[in-house]
XYZ file of C-alpha atoms in Angstrom:
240
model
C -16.456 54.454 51.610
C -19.709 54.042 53.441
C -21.367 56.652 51.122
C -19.962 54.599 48.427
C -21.848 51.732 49.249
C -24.700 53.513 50.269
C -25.407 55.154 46.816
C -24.614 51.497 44.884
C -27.087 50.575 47.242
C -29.709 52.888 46.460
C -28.967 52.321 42.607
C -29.558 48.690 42.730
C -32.693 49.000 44.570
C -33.943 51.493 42.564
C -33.038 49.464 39.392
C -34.852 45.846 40.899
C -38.125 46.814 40.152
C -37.637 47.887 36.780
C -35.827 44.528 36.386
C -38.562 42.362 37.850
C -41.472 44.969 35.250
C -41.142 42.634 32.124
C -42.982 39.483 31.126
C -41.286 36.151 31.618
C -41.801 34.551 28.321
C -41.380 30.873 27.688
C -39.856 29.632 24.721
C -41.227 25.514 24.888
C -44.595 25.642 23.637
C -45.246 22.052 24.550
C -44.050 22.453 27.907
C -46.098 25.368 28.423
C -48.886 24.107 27.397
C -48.645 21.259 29.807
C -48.422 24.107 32.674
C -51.259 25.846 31.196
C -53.549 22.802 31.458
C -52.558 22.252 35.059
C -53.223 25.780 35.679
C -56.247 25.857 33.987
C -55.241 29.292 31.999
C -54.921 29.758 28.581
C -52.156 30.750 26.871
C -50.798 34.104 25.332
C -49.259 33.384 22.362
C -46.895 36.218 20.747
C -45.872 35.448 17.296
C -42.390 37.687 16.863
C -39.642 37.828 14.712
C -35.962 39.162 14.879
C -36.527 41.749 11.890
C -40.232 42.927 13.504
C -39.704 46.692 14.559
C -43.264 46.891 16.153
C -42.286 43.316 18.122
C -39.312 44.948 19.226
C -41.063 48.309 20.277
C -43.947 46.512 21.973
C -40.652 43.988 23.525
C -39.520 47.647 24.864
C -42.541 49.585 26.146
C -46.121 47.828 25.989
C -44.809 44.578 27.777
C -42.654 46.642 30.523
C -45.912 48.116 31.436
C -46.491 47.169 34.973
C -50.013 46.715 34.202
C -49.462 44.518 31.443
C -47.082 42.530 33.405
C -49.264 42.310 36.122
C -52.308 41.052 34.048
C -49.868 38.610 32.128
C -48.926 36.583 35.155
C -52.143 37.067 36.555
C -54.436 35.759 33.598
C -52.187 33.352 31.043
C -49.229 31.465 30.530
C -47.085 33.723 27.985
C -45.447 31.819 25.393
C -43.008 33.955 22.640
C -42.855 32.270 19.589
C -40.242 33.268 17.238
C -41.026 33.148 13.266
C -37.641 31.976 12.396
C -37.212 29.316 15.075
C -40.659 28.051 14.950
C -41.679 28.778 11.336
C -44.222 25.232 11.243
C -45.868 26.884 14.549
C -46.812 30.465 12.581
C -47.576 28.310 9.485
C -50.504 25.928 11.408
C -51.639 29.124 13.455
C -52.229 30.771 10.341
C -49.822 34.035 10.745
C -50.264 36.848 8.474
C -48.137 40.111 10.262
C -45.698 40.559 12.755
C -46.428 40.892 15.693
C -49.676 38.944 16.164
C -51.307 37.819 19.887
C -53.220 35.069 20.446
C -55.327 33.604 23.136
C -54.688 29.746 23.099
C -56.648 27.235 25.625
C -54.688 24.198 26.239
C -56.459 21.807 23.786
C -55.120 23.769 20.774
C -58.338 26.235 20.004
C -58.600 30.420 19.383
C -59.872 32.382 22.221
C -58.652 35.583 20.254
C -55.917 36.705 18.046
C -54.772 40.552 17.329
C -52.721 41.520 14.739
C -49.798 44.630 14.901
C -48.314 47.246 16.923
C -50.729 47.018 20.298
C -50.123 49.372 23.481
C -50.636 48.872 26.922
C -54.065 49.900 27.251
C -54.639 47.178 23.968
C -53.138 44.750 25.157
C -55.116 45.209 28.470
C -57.571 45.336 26.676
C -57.208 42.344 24.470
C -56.132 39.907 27.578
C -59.607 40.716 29.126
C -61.094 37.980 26.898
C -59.298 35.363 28.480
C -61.436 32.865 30.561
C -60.742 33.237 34.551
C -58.277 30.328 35.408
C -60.269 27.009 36.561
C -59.321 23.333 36.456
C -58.325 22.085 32.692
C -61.288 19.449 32.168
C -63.928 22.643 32.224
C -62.009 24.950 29.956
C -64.795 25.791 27.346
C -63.780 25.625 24.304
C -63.618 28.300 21.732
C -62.928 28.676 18.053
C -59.639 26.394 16.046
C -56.637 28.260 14.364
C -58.817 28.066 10.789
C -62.374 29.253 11.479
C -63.875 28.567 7.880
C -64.820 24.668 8.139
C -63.620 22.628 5.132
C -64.654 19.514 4.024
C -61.203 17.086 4.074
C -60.471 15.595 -0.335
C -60.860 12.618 -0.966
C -58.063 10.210 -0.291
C -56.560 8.837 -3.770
C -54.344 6.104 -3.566
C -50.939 6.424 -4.537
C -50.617 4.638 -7.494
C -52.693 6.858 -9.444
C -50.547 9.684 -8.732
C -48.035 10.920 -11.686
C -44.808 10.484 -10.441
C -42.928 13.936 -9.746
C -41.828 15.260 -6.495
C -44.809 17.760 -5.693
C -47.459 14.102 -6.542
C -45.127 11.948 -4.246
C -45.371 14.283 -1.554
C -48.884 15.148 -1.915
C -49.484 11.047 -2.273
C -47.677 10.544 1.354
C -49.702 13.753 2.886
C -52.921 11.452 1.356
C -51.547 8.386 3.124
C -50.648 10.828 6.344
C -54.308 12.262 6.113
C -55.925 8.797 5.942
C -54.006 7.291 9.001
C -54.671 10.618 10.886
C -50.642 10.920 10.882
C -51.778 14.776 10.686
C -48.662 16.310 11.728
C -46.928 14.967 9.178
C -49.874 15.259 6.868
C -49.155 18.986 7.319
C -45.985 19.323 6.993
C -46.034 17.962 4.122
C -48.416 19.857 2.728
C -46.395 23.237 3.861
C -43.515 21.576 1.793
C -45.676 21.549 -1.387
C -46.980 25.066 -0.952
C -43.584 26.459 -0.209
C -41.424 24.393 -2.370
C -43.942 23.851 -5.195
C -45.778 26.112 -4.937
C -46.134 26.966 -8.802
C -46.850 22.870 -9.215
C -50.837 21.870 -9.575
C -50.119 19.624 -6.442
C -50.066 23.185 -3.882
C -54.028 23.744 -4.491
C -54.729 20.019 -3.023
C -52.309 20.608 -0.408
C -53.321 23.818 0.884
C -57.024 22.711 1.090
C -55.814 19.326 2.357
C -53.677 21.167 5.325
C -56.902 23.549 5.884
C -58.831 20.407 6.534
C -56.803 19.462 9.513
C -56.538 23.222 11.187
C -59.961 23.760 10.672
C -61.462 21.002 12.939
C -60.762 21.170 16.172
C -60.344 17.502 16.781
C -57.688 17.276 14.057
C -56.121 19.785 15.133
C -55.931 18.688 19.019
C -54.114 15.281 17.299
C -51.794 17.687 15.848
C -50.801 19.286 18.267
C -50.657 15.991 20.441
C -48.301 14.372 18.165
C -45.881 17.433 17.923
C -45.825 17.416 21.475
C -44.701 13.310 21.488
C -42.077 14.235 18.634
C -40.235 16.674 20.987
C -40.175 14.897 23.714
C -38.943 11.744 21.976
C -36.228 14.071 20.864
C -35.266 15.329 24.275
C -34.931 12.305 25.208
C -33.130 10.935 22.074
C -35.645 8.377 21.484
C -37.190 7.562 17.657
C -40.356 9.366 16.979
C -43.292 7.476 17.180
């Protein structure tokens, strides 16, 4: 009996490490970026899916790595995003391929971003880049989701609009866009592109959306106002 519980002993010690050797995602982006800010780190975004076999292999192996795990907690607050649960999130960031990294400071802008399959020594590598932690008000900023700046159209009103669903939605992303409602500017435009996206409406809204994730002060009010929407919902209150 006491050799029993001796060698369950020596199994479950031998198996805690290995237990404690993964990364401890988080799954509330807008609660994690609050903790990032405090912490004055950026964030490690990993864009995943379900379906991804490379997300799944790099799940398995690459973020097991005790020296990945190590420089994880050590240099950013790591945030897995999953395509299918948060499919507005890969949209704004801009996602391509499965899996893709990126280095997010708290206000919203691109420190890096790495596309594919990435091992240990890459993703070492890769999380070298990110700043040394320091209070949030001297982060320095770095590049927004959509480096290629473009000019915002010009906002039509409404009534000049031919009336079909593709025009009415592009009309409200106009009105969204002009009251700097920009969230809701771009979701609508992701509508049109996905929905309509054979309608004349998807070029305006695509170039309309790019607007907003191109500029990095747009794109902070974004990311504000998705922020007040879920906590309004968590707390069962009306967005604002």
């Amino acid at each position: 009996m006491i050799r029993t519980t001796l060698v369950v002993a020596g199994l479950l010690a031998a198996a805690a490490p290995a237990a404690a050797q993964e990364v401890r995602w988080r799954t509330d982006y807008a609660a994690a970026r609050k903790d990032a800010a405090a912490a004055g780190k950026p964030l490690l975004l990993d864009f995943a899916a379900e379906w991804c076999g490379p997300c799944k292999r790099m799940e398995a192996t690459t973020f097991r790595t005790p020296a990945v795990v190590a420089a994880v907690s050590a240099a950013v607050v790591p945030v897995r995003v999953d395509a299918d649960k948060d499919a507005w999130l890969v949209k704004a960031a801009g996602i391509q391929a499965f899996p893709t990294l990126i280095l997010l400071t708290p206000e919203g802008k691109v420190i890096a971003r790495r596309e594919g399959f990435a091992d240990a020594a890459q993703v070492t590598e890769f999380l070298r880049q990110a700043p040394a932690a320091r209070p949030a008000a001297v982060v320095q900023p770095a590049v927004a989701f959509q480096p290629a700046a473009v000019a915002p159209p010009a906002v039509q009103p409404a009534a000049a609009v031919v009336p079909s669903a593709a025009s009415e939605l592009l009309a409200a992303a106009r009105a969204d866009f002009a009251a700097e409602r920009y969230l809701a500017c771009v979701e609508r435009c992701d509508r049109i592109s996905g929905v309509h996206a054979a309608a004349p409406e998807a070029a305006e809204a695509r170039r309309l959306s790019a607007a907003i994730t191109a500029d990095p002060q747009k794109w902070k009010r974004v990311l504000d106002q998705l922020e007040a929407n879920l906590t309004a919902a968590r707390r069962g209150l009306p967005s604002p």
